[in-house]
Protein backbone atom coordinates (compact mmCIF):
# COMPACT_ATOMS: atom_id res chain seq x y z
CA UNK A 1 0.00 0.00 0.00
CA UNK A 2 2.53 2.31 0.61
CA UNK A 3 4.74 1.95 -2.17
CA UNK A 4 1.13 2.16 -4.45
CA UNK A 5 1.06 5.59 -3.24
CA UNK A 6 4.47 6.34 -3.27
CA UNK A 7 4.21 5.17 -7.37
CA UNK A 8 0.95 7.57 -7.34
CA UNK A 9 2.84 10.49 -5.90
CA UNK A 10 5.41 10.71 -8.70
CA UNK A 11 3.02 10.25 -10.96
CA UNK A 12 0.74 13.09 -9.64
CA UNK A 13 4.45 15.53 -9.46
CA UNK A 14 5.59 14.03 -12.79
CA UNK A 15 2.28 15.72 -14.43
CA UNK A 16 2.27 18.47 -12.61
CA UNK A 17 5.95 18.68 -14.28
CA UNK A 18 3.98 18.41 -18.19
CA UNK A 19 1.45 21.00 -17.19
CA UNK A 20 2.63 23.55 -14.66
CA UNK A 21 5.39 25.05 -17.11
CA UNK A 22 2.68 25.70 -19.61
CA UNK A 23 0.13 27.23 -17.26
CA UNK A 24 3.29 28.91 -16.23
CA UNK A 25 3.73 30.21 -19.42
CA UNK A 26 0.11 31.11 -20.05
CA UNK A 27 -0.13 33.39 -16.56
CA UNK A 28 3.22 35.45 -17.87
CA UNK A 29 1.72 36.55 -20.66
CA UNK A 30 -1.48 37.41 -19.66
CA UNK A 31 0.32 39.59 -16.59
CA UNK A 32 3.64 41.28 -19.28
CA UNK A 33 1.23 41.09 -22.80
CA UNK A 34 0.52 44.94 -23.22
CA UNK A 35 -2.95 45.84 -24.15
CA UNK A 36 -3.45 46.16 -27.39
CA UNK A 37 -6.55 47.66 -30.29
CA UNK A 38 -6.74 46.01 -34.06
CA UNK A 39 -4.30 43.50 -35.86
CA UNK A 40 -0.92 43.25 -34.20
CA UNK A 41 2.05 41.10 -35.46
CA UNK A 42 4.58 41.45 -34.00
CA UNK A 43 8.26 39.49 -32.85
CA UNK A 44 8.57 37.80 -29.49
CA UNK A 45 8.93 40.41 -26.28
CA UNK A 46 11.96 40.97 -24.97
CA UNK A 47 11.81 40.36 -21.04
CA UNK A 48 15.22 41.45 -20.02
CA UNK A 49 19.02 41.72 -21.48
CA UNK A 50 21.84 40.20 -19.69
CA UNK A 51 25.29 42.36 -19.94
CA UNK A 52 27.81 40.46 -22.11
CA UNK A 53 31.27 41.33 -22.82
CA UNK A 54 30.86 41.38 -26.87
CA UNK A 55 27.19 41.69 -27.45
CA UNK A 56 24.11 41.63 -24.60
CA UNK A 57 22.19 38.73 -24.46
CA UNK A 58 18.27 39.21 -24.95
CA UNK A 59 16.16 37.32 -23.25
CA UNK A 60 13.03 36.74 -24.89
CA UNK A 61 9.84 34.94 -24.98
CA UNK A 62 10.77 32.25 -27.48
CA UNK A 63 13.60 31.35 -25.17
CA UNK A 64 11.36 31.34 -22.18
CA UNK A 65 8.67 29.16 -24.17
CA UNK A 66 11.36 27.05 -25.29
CA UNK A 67 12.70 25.87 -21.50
CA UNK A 68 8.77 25.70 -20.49
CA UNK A 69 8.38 23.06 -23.82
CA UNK A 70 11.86 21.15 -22.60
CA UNK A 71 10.76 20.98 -18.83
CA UNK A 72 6.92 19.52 -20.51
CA UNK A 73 8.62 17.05 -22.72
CA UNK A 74 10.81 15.93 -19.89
CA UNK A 75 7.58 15.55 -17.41
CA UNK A 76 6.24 13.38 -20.39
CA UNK A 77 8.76 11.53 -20.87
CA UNK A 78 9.32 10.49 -17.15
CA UNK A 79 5.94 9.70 -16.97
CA UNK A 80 5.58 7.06 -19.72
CA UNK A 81 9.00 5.33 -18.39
CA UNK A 82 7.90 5.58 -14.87
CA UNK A 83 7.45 2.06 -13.66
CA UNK A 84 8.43 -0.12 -16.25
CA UNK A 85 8.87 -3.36 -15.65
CA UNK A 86 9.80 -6.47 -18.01
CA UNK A 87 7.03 -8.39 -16.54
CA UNK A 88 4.11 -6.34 -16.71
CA UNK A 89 3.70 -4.28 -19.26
CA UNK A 90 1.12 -1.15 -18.62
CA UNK A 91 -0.17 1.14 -21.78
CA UNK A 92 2.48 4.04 -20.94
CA UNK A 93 5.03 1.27 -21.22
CA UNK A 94 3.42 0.13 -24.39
CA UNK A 95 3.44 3.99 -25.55
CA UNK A 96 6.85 4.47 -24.79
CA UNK A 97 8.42 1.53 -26.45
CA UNK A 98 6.24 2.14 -29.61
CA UNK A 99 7.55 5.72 -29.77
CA UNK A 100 11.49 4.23 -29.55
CA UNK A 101 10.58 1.39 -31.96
CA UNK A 102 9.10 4.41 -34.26
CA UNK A 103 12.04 6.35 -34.18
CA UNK A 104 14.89 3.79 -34.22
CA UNK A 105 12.72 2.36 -37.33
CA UNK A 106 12.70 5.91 -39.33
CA UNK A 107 16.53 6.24 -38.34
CA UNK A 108 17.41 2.32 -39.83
CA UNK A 109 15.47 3.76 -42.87
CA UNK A 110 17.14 6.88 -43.62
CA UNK A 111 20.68 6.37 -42.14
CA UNK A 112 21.77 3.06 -43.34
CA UNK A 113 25.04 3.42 -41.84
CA UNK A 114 26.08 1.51 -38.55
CA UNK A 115 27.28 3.81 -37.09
CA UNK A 116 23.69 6.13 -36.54
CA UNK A 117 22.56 3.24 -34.50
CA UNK A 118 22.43 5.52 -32.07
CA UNK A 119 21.07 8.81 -33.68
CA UNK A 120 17.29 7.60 -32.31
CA UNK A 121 17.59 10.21 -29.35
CA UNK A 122 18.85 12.91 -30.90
CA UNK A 123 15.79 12.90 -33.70
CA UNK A 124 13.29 12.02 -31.31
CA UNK A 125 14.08 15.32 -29.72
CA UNK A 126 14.40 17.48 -32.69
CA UNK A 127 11.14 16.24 -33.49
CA UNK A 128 9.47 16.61 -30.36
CA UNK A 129 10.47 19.94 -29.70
CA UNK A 130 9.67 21.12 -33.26
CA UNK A 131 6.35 19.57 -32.67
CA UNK A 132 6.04 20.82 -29.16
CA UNK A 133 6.82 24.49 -29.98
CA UNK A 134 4.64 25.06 -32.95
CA UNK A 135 1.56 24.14 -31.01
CA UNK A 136 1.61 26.00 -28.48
CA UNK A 137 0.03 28.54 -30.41
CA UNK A 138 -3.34 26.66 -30.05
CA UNK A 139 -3.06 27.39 -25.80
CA UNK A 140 -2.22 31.39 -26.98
CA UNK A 141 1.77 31.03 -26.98
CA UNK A 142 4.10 32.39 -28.98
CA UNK A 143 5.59 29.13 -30.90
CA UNK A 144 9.78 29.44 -30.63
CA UNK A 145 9.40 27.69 -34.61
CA UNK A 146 8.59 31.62 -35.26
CA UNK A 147 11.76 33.03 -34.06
CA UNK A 148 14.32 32.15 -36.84
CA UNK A 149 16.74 32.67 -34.01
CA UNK A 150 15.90 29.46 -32.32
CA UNK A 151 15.42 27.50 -35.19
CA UNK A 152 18.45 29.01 -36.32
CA UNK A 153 20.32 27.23 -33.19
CA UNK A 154 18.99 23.86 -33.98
CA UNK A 155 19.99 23.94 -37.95
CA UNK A 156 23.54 25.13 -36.39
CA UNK A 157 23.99 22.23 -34.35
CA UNK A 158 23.01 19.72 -37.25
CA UNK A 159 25.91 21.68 -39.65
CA UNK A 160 28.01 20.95 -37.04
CA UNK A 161 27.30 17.38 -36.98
CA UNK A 162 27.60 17.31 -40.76
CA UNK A 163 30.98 19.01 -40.62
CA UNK A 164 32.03 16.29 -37.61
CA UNK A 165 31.04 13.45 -40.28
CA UNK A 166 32.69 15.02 -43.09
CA UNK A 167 36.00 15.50 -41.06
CA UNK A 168 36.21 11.18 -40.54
CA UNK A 169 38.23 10.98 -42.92
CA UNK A 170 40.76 13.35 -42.59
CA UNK A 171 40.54 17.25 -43.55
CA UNK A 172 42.55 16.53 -46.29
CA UNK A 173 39.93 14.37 -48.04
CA UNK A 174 37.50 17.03 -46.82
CA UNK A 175 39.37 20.07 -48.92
CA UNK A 176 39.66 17.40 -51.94
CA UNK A 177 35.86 17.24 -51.80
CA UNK A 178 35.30 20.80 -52.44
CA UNK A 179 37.36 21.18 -55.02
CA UNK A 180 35.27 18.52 -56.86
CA UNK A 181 34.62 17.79 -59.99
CA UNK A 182 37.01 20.68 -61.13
CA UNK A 183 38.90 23.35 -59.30
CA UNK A 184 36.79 26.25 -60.39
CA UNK A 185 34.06 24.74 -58.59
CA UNK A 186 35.03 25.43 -55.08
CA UNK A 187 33.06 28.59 -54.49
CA UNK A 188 30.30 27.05 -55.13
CA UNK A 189 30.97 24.30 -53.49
CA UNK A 190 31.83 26.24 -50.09
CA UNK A 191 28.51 28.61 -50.43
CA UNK A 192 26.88 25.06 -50.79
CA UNK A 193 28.20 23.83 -47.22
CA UNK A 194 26.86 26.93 -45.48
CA UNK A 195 23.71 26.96 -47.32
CA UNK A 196 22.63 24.09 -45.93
CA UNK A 197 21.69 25.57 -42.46
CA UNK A 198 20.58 28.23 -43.90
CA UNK A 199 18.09 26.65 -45.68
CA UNK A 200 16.31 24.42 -42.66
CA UNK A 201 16.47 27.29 -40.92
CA UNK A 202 14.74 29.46 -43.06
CA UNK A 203 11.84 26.39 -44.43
CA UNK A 204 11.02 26.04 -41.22
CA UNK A 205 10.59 29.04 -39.58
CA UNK A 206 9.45 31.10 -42.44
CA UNK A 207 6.66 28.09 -43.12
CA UNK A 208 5.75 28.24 -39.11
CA UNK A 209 5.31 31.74 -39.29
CA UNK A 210 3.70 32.49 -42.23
CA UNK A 211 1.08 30.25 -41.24
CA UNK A 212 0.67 32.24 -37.92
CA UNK A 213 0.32 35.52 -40.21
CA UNK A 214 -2.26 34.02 -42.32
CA UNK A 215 -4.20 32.88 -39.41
CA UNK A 216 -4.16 36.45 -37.68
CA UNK A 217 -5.30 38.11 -41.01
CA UNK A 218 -7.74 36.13 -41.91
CA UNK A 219 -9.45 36.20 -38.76
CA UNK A 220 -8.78 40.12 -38.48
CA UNK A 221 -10.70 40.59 -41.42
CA UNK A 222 -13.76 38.51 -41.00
CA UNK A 223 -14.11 40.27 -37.69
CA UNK A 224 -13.92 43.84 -39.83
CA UNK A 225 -16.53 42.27 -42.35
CA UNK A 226 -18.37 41.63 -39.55
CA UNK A 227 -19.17 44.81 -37.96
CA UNK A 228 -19.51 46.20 -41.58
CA UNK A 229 -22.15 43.31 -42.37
CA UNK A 230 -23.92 42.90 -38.88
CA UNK A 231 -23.11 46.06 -37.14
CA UNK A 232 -26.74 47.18 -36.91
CA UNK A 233 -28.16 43.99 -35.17
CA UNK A 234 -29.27 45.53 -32.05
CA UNK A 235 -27.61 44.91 -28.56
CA UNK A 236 -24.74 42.63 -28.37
CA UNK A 237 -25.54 41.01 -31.40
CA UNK A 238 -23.95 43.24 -33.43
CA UNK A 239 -20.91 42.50 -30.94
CA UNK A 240 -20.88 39.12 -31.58
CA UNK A 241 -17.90 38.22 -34.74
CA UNK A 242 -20.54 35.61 -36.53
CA UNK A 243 -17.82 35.67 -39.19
CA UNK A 244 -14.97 34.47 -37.26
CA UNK A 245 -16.47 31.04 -36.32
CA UNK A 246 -15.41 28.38 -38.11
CA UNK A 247 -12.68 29.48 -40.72
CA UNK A 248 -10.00 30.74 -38.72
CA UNK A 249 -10.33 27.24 -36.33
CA UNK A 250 -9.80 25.59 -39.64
CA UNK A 251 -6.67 27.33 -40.30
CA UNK A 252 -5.67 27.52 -37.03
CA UNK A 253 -6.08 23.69 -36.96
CA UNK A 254 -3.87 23.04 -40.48
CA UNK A 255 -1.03 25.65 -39.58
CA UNK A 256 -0.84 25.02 -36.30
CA UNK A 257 -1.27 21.01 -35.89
CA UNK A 258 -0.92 19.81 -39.10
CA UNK A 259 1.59 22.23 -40.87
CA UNK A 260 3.76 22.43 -37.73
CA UNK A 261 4.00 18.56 -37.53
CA UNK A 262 4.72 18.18 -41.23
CA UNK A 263 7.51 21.00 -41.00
CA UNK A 264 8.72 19.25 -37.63
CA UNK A 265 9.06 15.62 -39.37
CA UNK A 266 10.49 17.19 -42.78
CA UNK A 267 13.27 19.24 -40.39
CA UNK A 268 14.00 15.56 -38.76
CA UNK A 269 14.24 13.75 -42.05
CA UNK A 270 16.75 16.73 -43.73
CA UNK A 271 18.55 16.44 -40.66
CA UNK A 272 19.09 12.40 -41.12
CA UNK A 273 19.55 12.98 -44.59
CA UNK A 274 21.89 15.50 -44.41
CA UNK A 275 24.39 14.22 -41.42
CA UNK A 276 23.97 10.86 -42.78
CA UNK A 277 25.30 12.07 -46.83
CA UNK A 278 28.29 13.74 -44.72
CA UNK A 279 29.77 10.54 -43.72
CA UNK A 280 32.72 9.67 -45.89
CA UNK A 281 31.55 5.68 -46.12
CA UNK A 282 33.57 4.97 -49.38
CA UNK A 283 36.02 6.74 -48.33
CA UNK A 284 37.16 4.97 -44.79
CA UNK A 285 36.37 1.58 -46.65
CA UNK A 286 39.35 1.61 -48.91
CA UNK A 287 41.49 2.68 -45.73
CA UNK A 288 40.28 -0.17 -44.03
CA UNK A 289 41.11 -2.88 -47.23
CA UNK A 290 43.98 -1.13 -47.51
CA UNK A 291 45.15 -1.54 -44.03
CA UNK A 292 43.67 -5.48 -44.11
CA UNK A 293 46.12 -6.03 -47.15
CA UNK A 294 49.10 -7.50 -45.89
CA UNK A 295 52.58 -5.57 -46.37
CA UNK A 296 54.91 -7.84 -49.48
CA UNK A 297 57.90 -6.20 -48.03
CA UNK A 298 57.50 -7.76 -44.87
């Protein structure tokens, strides 16, 4: 009995861990969001800057969303591995090893290489974060996928695991690469390395927030054609935004849920694609035949 409600008590904080960040979230904008008449798109608020010897840090509230989404997915997470057992399987269990067989299954796929065995973590979270972020819009948040800043960081960290992959083989073999098929080549073939984080960065956040545009305009509108059309009903009938119901849920629900999934899994997949074509495969195969062969001088 008591360790029942010891397991219930973690479970019971572990939830409180998915939801409190995000109520958390929720109460600081409604007490820092300024007050504010007609359409307004605008950037995510700067809270406060931090001093910094070259350049002062901004904090903002795509960073802030951004720890409140890691602390969720990290409640969730603990929750569905809480109490497993090999024994007796219950359906978080079940959840949670369906989710790893998922993503070690779309890894296998689309790194064929060995040695991404153990990738499966590191696209789980890209995905779930991407995911994550974008919908927080539908709870009123500003989604971190808007800020190219953020998204910015993530595409960063995949070039630098592309670069890592491409260095296996030696930086000589590296510099040989750019220079291919001819010499004259090379520029190209150096503005081609950079603009590949350039380029997730940008399809994902410009598709994430050009959704969220659309979805504020379109409603903005139907509630203008709405007092233009129905402004005479009498009372608070001519209040109400007929207009607005219906259509803008409909957008909200395919730029926000479905859009922001599809750009989360397409970011996932360029990022498996793209570390994955890095590695030098051909390359460290004829060192290792080469080594095998044995020496005739010897």
């Amino acid at each position: 009995m008591k360790k029942k409600l010891s397991f219930r008590t973690v479970d019971i904080l572990l939830i409180l861990l998915m939801v409190v960040p995000l109520a958390a979230g929720m109460l600081l904008k409604v007490l820092t969001e300024p007050a504010s008449e007609g359409l307004t798109i605008a950037g995510a608020r700067i809270f406060f800057t931090v001093p910094m010897p070259l350049q002062n840090m901004p904090i903002t509230e795509s960073q802030i969303n951004t720890w409140l989404v890691m602390l969720s997915i990290l409640g969730l997470c603990l929750f569905l591995t809480h109490g497993i057992a090999s024994d007796k399987r219950t359906a978080r269990q079940m959840i949670a090893e369906w989710a790893v067989e998922q993503c070690e299954k779309l890894v296998k796929q689309n790194m064929e290489h060995d040695v991404f065995a153990g990738y499966g973590p590191f696209v789980a979270a890209i995905m779930a974060l991407s995911v994550c972020s974008s919908l927080l819009t539908l709870i009123g948040l500003y989604p971190p996928t808007s800020d190219l800043n953020i998204v910015g960081g993530w595409a960063l960290l995949v070039f630098i695991l592309i670069m890592k992959n491409k260095l296996k083989a030696g930086p000589v073999h590296y510099l040989k690469s750019l220079v291919d098929p001819i010499p004259v080549m090379a520029p190209m073939n150096i503005i081609g390395e950079f603009a590949t984080p350039i380029s997730m960065s940008f399809r994902h956040y410009g598709n994430v927030l050009s959704g969220s545009v659309i979805s504020a305009l379109v409603a903005w509108a139907l509630g203008n054609l709405t007092s233009k059309l129905l402004g005479w009903l009498p009372g608070f009938l001519g209040e109400i935004p007929f207009l607005q119901i219906g259509l803008p849920a409909v957008l909200s629900l395919y730029f926000d849920l479905f859009s922001g999934c599809m750009q989360a899994f397409i970011f996932a997949m360029l990022t498996m694609l793209y570390v994955s074509g890095g590695y030098p495969a051909e390359e460290l195969m004829n060192r290792l035949s080469k080594k095998a062969k044995p020496n005739p001088a010897q």
